[in-house]
Phi, psi and omega in degrees: 000156183300317183296323178297324178298316178300314179303315184297316180295318178296313184296321178299321182293319181284330178291317183294325184293305184278340190249306188275312185279332185290140174284116182274005183296334180266357181292146181244148173253120181255148182250125181241116176296136180245314178206178181300113179081004181235135186225159169246128175257128184243151179189202182294336182261201181292152182297137179260138172257145182216127171247129176235144181185199184298328182283328183145209181246135179239115188250145175238111182069164188209021172055223185260149182306317181296347182262001187302316180299321180290324177293316178299323178293321178295321177294315182297335178288344182251337181204148175266006179268154182283164172282104184277321180236142177226118178258132173264126178286334175189187192264356185298147189297334179280003178239342185234009185299333180269003184307314185301314181294318179291322177298317178295330180280355175107003179291140174274115184268130183240138177200164172295150185300328178291325178295317178297317179302317181291329177288337181272351183230158178293132182237151175241126173259094192300320184299331180257002180057035185236154178246146175242122178285158177304143180283151176295160185306318184293343181270353186277144173300138178257346174237123176236163182215149178273327184229299184214145172221144182240134178241126177262110192205142179051038178074008182242165172250111187253111180261126178247119183226154185277138170250115187284131171046058179251256173294317171222193176265005183230034184284141174240136174251136184243124184243114172273100192295315183284322180285343180063046179233140178232130171261119187263355185058206185278010168296330180240121167252106186283111179090006182222155169293133186275150170281128177242115187274083183296332181287348179234039169091005181270153171202158186295326178297319178293325176297315179300316179299318180294319178297321176300318180296321178294316182298330178296338181265354189264148163235189185293343182262354183296138174250132184244122174271114180275168175295327179213145182100178183282168177303135186250159175253172175301319179301318177299318184289325176298317179294320178298316178297317180301316178301312181299316182293318181294314181295318177303312182297320180295313181293320179300317179298319180293321177296319179294335176279357179089013179288145177280168177300318180298320179293322179295317177301316180294334180284349176052063182289353179254009191309319183280357177247353189296324180298321183278320189245355189265018183251017183259211184297326178252123170284161190308308183298323180294317181292318178300317178299319180294312182293315181296322177298315179296319179292322182298325181292344182247016177276126178288129172056036179261348180066031185239024181281000000 
Protein backbone atom coordinates (compact mmCIF):
# COMPACT_ATOMS: atom_id res chain seq x y z
CA UNK A 1 0.00 0.00 0.00
CA UNK A 2 1.14 3.58 -0.59
CA UNK A 3 1.17 4.46 3.10
CA UNK A 4 3.31 1.42 3.88
CA UNK A 5 5.83 2.64 1.29
CA UNK A 6 6.04 5.99 3.07
CA UNK A 7 6.50 4.21 6.40
CA UNK A 8 9.24 2.02 4.94
CA UNK A 9 11.22 4.93 3.53
CA UNK A 10 10.93 6.87 6.77
CA UNK A 11 11.84 3.88 8.92
CA UNK A 12 14.83 3.03 6.75
CA UNK A 13 16.13 6.57 7.14
CA UNK A 14 15.94 6.55 10.93
CA UNK A 15 17.31 3.03 11.12
CA UNK A 16 20.26 3.83 8.91
CA UNK A 17 21.18 6.94 10.84
CA UNK A 18 21.56 5.60 14.39
CA UNK A 19 22.46 2.00 13.63
CA UNK A 20 24.09 1.35 10.29
CA UNK A 21 25.78 4.60 9.38
CA UNK A 22 26.69 5.71 12.89
CA UNK A 23 30.15 4.90 14.22
CA UNK A 24 29.52 2.72 17.27
CA UNK A 25 33.06 3.16 18.56
CA UNK A 26 31.88 5.86 20.98
CA UNK A 27 28.83 3.92 22.13
CA UNK A 28 28.70 2.96 25.79
CA UNK A 29 27.27 -0.07 27.55
CA UNK A 30 25.71 0.84 30.89
CA UNK A 31 24.91 -1.58 33.70
CA UNK A 32 21.63 -1.27 35.61
CA UNK A 33 21.03 -3.49 38.68
CA UNK A 34 17.60 -5.16 38.52
CA UNK A 35 17.64 -7.77 41.30
CA UNK A 36 20.22 -9.70 43.30
CA UNK A 37 22.64 -11.04 40.69
CA UNK A 38 20.57 -9.81 37.74
CA UNK A 39 21.37 -6.78 35.62
CA UNK A 40 20.22 -4.95 32.50
CA UNK A 41 22.93 -3.79 30.10
CA UNK A 42 21.89 -0.88 27.91
CA UNK A 43 23.34 0.61 24.74
CA UNK A 44 22.31 1.50 21.18
CA UNK A 45 20.56 -1.85 20.63
CA UNK A 46 18.02 -3.91 22.53
CA UNK A 47 18.32 -4.26 26.28
CA UNK A 48 20.50 -7.13 27.48
CA UNK A 49 19.64 -9.27 30.49
CA UNK A 50 22.42 -10.78 32.61
CA UNK A 51 22.43 -13.25 35.49
CA UNK A 52 25.70 -13.82 37.34
CA UNK A 53 26.37 -16.28 40.14
CA UNK A 54 28.26 -19.36 41.22
CA UNK A 55 27.51 -21.21 37.99
CA UNK A 56 28.62 -18.47 35.64
CA UNK A 57 27.02 -15.86 33.39
CA UNK A 58 23.65 -16.24 31.67
CA UNK A 59 23.10 -13.60 28.96
CA UNK A 60 19.95 -12.53 27.12
CA UNK A 61 20.62 -10.88 23.75
CA UNK A 62 23.86 -9.21 22.65
CA UNK A 63 23.10 -6.05 20.63
CA UNK A 64 25.38 -5.21 17.66
CA UNK A 65 28.59 -6.99 16.66
CA UNK A 66 30.86 -3.91 17.04
CA UNK A 67 29.80 -3.67 20.70
CA UNK A 68 30.74 -7.24 21.65
CA UNK A 69 34.02 -6.32 23.34
CA UNK A 70 32.26 -3.68 25.43
CA UNK A 71 29.50 -6.10 26.37
CA UNK A 72 32.06 -8.72 27.36
CA UNK A 73 33.87 -6.08 29.44
CA UNK A 74 30.62 -5.16 31.20
CA UNK A 75 30.06 -8.83 32.04
CA UNK A 76 33.67 -9.23 33.19
CA UNK A 77 33.22 -6.30 35.58
CA UNK A 78 30.57 -8.36 37.40
CA UNK A 79 32.00 -11.89 37.22
CA UNK A 80 35.20 -13.65 36.24
CA UNK A 81 33.18 -16.59 34.92
CA UNK A 82 32.39 -17.02 31.21
CA UNK A 83 29.04 -16.51 29.49
CA UNK A 84 27.89 -20.11 29.44
CA UNK A 85 24.40 -19.55 28.06
CA UNK A 86 23.09 -16.90 25.65
CA UNK A 87 19.37 -16.66 24.91
CA UNK A 88 18.09 -14.76 21.86
CA UNK A 89 14.67 -13.18 22.37
CA UNK A 90 14.23 -13.01 18.57
CA UNK A 91 16.28 -12.72 15.39
CA UNK A 92 16.59 -8.95 14.82
CA UNK A 93 20.10 -7.60 14.41
CA UNK A 94 20.04 -5.24 17.38
CA UNK A 95 19.54 -8.29 19.61
CA UNK A 96 21.73 -10.97 17.99
CA UNK A 97 24.61 -9.03 16.43
CA UNK A 98 27.11 -10.39 18.95
CA UNK A 99 26.10 -14.03 18.49
CA UNK A 100 29.08 -14.96 16.35
CA UNK A 101 31.65 -13.71 18.85
CA UNK A 102 29.90 -15.28 21.83
CA UNK A 103 29.43 -18.53 19.93
CA UNK A 104 33.12 -18.65 19.07
CA UNK A 105 33.91 -17.97 22.74
CA UNK A 106 31.96 -21.08 23.73
CA UNK A 107 28.56 -19.73 24.75
CA UNK A 108 25.63 -22.09 24.20
CA UNK A 109 23.10 -20.07 22.18
CA UNK A 110 19.42 -20.79 22.80
CA UNK A 111 16.45 -19.52 20.77
CA UNK A 112 13.00 -20.47 19.59
CA UNK A 113 13.11 -22.70 16.52
CA UNK A 114 11.52 -19.99 14.34
CA UNK A 115 14.21 -17.51 15.34
CA UNK A 116 16.93 -19.97 14.34
CA UNK A 117 15.21 -20.62 11.02
CA UNK A 118 15.12 -16.91 10.26
CA UNK A 119 18.80 -16.58 11.17
CA UNK A 120 19.69 -19.36 8.73
CA UNK A 121 17.88 -17.78 5.78
CA UNK A 122 17.76 -14.36 4.13
CA UNK A 123 15.08 -12.21 5.74
CA UNK A 124 13.31 -9.00 4.78
CA UNK A 125 12.06 -6.58 7.43
CA UNK A 126 9.52 -4.82 5.24
CA UNK A 127 8.71 -1.92 7.56
CA UNK A 128 12.34 -0.83 7.48
CA UNK A 129 12.94 -1.77 3.86
CA UNK A 130 15.97 -3.80 4.93
CA UNK A 131 17.35 -7.25 4.26
CA UNK A 132 19.22 -9.53 6.65
CA UNK A 133 21.65 -12.03 5.19
CA UNK A 134 21.92 -15.52 6.73
CA UNK A 135 24.02 -15.55 9.89
CA UNK A 136 27.35 -17.40 9.97
CA UNK A 137 27.38 -20.86 11.51
CA UNK A 138 28.99 -19.71 14.75
CA UNK A 139 26.16 -17.21 15.29
CA UNK A 140 23.37 -19.75 15.11
CA UNK A 141 21.52 -21.09 18.14
CA UNK A 142 22.61 -24.65 18.94
CA UNK A 143 19.66 -25.32 21.26
CA UNK A 144 16.13 -24.60 20.03
CA UNK A 145 12.72 -25.26 21.52
CA UNK A 146 9.15 -25.31 20.20
CA UNK A 147 7.32 -24.14 23.31
CA UNK A 148 9.23 -23.98 26.58
CA UNK A 149 12.68 -24.81 27.91
CA UNK A 150 13.90 -24.59 31.50
CA UNK A 151 17.45 -23.85 32.63
CA UNK A 152 18.49 -24.43 36.25
CA UNK A 153 21.31 -21.96 36.76
CA UNK A 154 22.77 -19.64 39.38
CA UNK A 155 20.35 -20.99 41.96
CA UNK A 156 17.33 -19.96 39.91
CA UNK A 157 14.79 -21.69 37.72
CA UNK A 158 14.84 -19.88 34.39
CA UNK A 159 11.88 -20.60 32.13
CA UNK A 160 12.18 -19.59 28.48
CA UNK A 161 8.90 -19.75 26.59
CA UNK A 162 7.57 -18.90 23.16
CA UNK A 163 5.14 -16.06 22.46
CA UNK A 164 3.33 -16.85 19.22
CA UNK A 165 3.08 -14.18 16.51
CA UNK A 166 3.85 -11.23 18.76
CA UNK A 167 6.78 -8.94 17.87
CA UNK A 168 7.83 -11.70 15.42
CA UNK A 169 6.94 -15.39 15.10
CA UNK A 170 9.97 -16.45 17.13
CA UNK A 171 9.82 -14.41 20.32
CA UNK A 172 11.11 -15.81 23.60
CA UNK A 173 10.17 -14.56 27.06
CA UNK A 174 12.57 -15.36 29.89
CA UNK A 175 11.31 -15.73 33.47
CA UNK A 176 13.69 -15.86 36.42
CA UNK A 177 11.27 -17.49 38.85
CA UNK A 178 13.14 -17.00 42.13
CA UNK A 179 14.49 -13.54 41.31
CA UNK A 180 11.02 -12.46 40.09
CA UNK A 181 12.45 -10.88 36.94
CA UNK A 182 11.14 -11.22 33.39
CA UNK A 183 12.95 -10.30 30.17
CA UNK A 184 10.22 -9.53 27.63
CA UNK A 185 12.32 -8.78 24.56
CA UNK A 186 10.68 -6.49 22.01
CA UNK A 187 7.21 -7.56 23.06
CA UNK A 188 7.55 -4.65 25.47
CA UNK A 189 8.78 -1.17 24.56
CA UNK A 190 8.51 0.61 27.90
CA UNK A 191 7.12 4.10 27.32
CA UNK A 192 7.03 3.85 23.52
CA UNK A 193 4.80 2.54 20.77
CA UNK A 194 6.30 -0.85 19.86
CA UNK A 195 7.62 -2.04 16.54
CA UNK A 196 5.57 -5.02 15.37
CA UNK A 197 7.28 -6.92 12.55
CA UNK A 198 4.30 -8.02 10.47
CA UNK A 199 6.55 -9.23 7.65
CA UNK A 200 8.06 -11.81 10.02
CA UNK A 201 4.98 -13.15 11.72
CA UNK A 202 4.21 -10.41 14.22
CA UNK A 203 0.85 -8.77 14.90
CA UNK A 204 -0.67 -6.55 17.56
CA UNK A 205 -3.13 -9.20 18.70
CA UNK A 206 -0.22 -11.54 19.42
CA UNK A 207 1.59 -8.80 21.33
CA UNK A 208 -1.48 -8.32 23.53
CA UNK A 209 -1.69 -12.07 24.13
CA UNK A 210 2.01 -12.16 25.05
CA UNK A 211 1.65 -9.24 27.45
CA UNK A 212 -1.24 -11.07 29.10
CA UNK A 213 1.00 -14.13 29.52
CA UNK A 214 3.69 -11.99 31.14
CA UNK A 215 1.19 -10.34 33.48
CA UNK A 216 0.04 -13.76 34.68
CA UNK A 217 3.56 -14.24 36.05
CA UNK A 218 3.78 -10.83 37.71
CA UNK A 219 3.13 -9.53 41.17
CA UNK A 220 3.70 -6.04 42.53
CA UNK A 221 7.41 -6.75 43.05
CA UNK A 222 8.18 -8.16 39.59
CA UNK A 223 10.77 -6.32 37.53
CA UNK A 224 10.41 -6.48 33.75
CA UNK A 225 13.33 -5.90 31.40
CA UNK A 226 11.84 -4.58 28.13
CA UNK A 227 13.42 -4.82 24.71
CA UNK A 228 13.73 -1.03 24.76
CA UNK A 229 13.21 1.52 27.52
CA UNK A 230 13.77 1.41 31.25
CA UNK A 231 13.02 -1.42 33.66
CA UNK A 232 9.25 -1.75 33.99
CA UNK A 233 6.84 -2.66 36.78
CA UNK A 234 3.62 -4.61 36.65
CA UNK A 235 1.77 -1.27 36.75
CA UNK A 236 3.68 -0.10 33.67
CA UNK A 237 2.78 -3.29 31.84
CA UNK A 238 -0.91 -3.04 32.75
CA UNK A 239 -1.00 0.48 31.28
CA UNK A 240 0.88 -0.70 28.18
CA UNK A 241 -1.63 -3.53 27.67
CA UNK A 242 -4.57 -1.15 28.04
CA UNK A 243 -3.11 1.13 25.37
CA UNK A 244 -2.59 -1.79 22.98
CA UNK A 245 -6.08 -3.19 23.54
CA UNK A 246 -7.83 0.15 23.12
CA UNK A 247 -5.91 1.05 19.96
CA UNK A 248 -6.46 -2.42 18.52
CA UNK A 249 -10.21 -2.17 19.12
CA UNK A 250 -10.42 1.29 17.58
CA UNK A 251 -8.51 0.34 14.45
CA UNK A 252 -10.45 -2.92 14.08
CA UNK A 253 -13.73 -1.01 14.26
CA UNK A 254 -12.54 1.44 11.60
CA UNK A 255 -11.44 -1.37 9.30
CA UNK A 256 -14.81 -3.05 9.69
CA UNK A 257 -16.42 0.24 8.66
CA UNK A 258 -14.42 0.09 5.44
CA UNK A 259 -11.99 2.89 6.25
CA UNK A 260 -8.66 2.92 4.43
CA UNK A 261 -5.33 2.97 6.23
CA UNK A 262 -4.92 6.63 5.29
CA UNK A 263 -8.34 7.45 6.74
CA UNK A 264 -7.52 5.57 9.93
CA UNK A 265 -4.27 7.50 10.32
CA UNK A 266 -6.21 10.73 9.83
CA UNK A 267 -8.71 9.72 12.51
CA UNK A 268 -5.87 9.68 15.06
CA UNK A 269 -6.97 6.65 17.10
CA UNK A 270 -4.00 7.02 19.46
CA UNK A 271 -4.54 10.70 20.31
CA UNK A 272 -5.13 10.15 24.03
CA UNK A 273 -1.96 8.03 24.33
CA UNK A 274 0.44 10.05 22.20
CA UNK A 275 1.88 12.13 25.02
CA UNK A 276 2.89 9.00 26.93
CA UNK A 277 3.90 6.63 24.11
CA UNK A 278 4.47 8.78 21.03
CA UNK A 279 8.00 10.03 21.66
CA UNK A 280 9.92 6.92 20.58
CA UNK A 281 11.11 5.42 17.32
CA UNK A 282 7.59 5.63 15.86
CA UNK A 283 5.66 8.86 15.99
CA UNK A 284 1.89 8.39 16.35
CA UNK A 285 0.83 8.64 12.69
CA UNK A 286 3.66 6.37 11.61
CA UNK A 287 2.83 3.73 14.19
CA UNK A 288 -0.88 3.81 13.40
CA UNK A 289 -0.09 3.39 9.71
CA UNK A 290 2.14 0.42 10.42
CA UNK A 291 -0.32 -1.31 12.73
CA UNK A 292 -3.36 -0.58 10.56
CA UNK A 293 -1.57 -1.86 7.45
CA UNK A 294 -0.73 -5.11 9.20
CA UNK A 295 -4.27 -5.52 10.48
CA UNK A 296 -5.78 -4.65 7.09
CA UNK A 297 -3.87 -7.46 5.42
CA UNK A 298 -5.59 -9.97 7.69
CA UNK A 299 -9.14 -8.66 7.39
CA UNK A 300 -11.48 -11.24 5.80
CA UNK A 301 -13.31 -10.03 2.72
CA UNK A 302 -12.47 -6.39 3.27
CA UNK A 303 -10.89 -5.83 -0.14
CA UNK A 304 -7.96 -4.03 1.46
CA UNK A 305 -5.05 -6.33 0.57
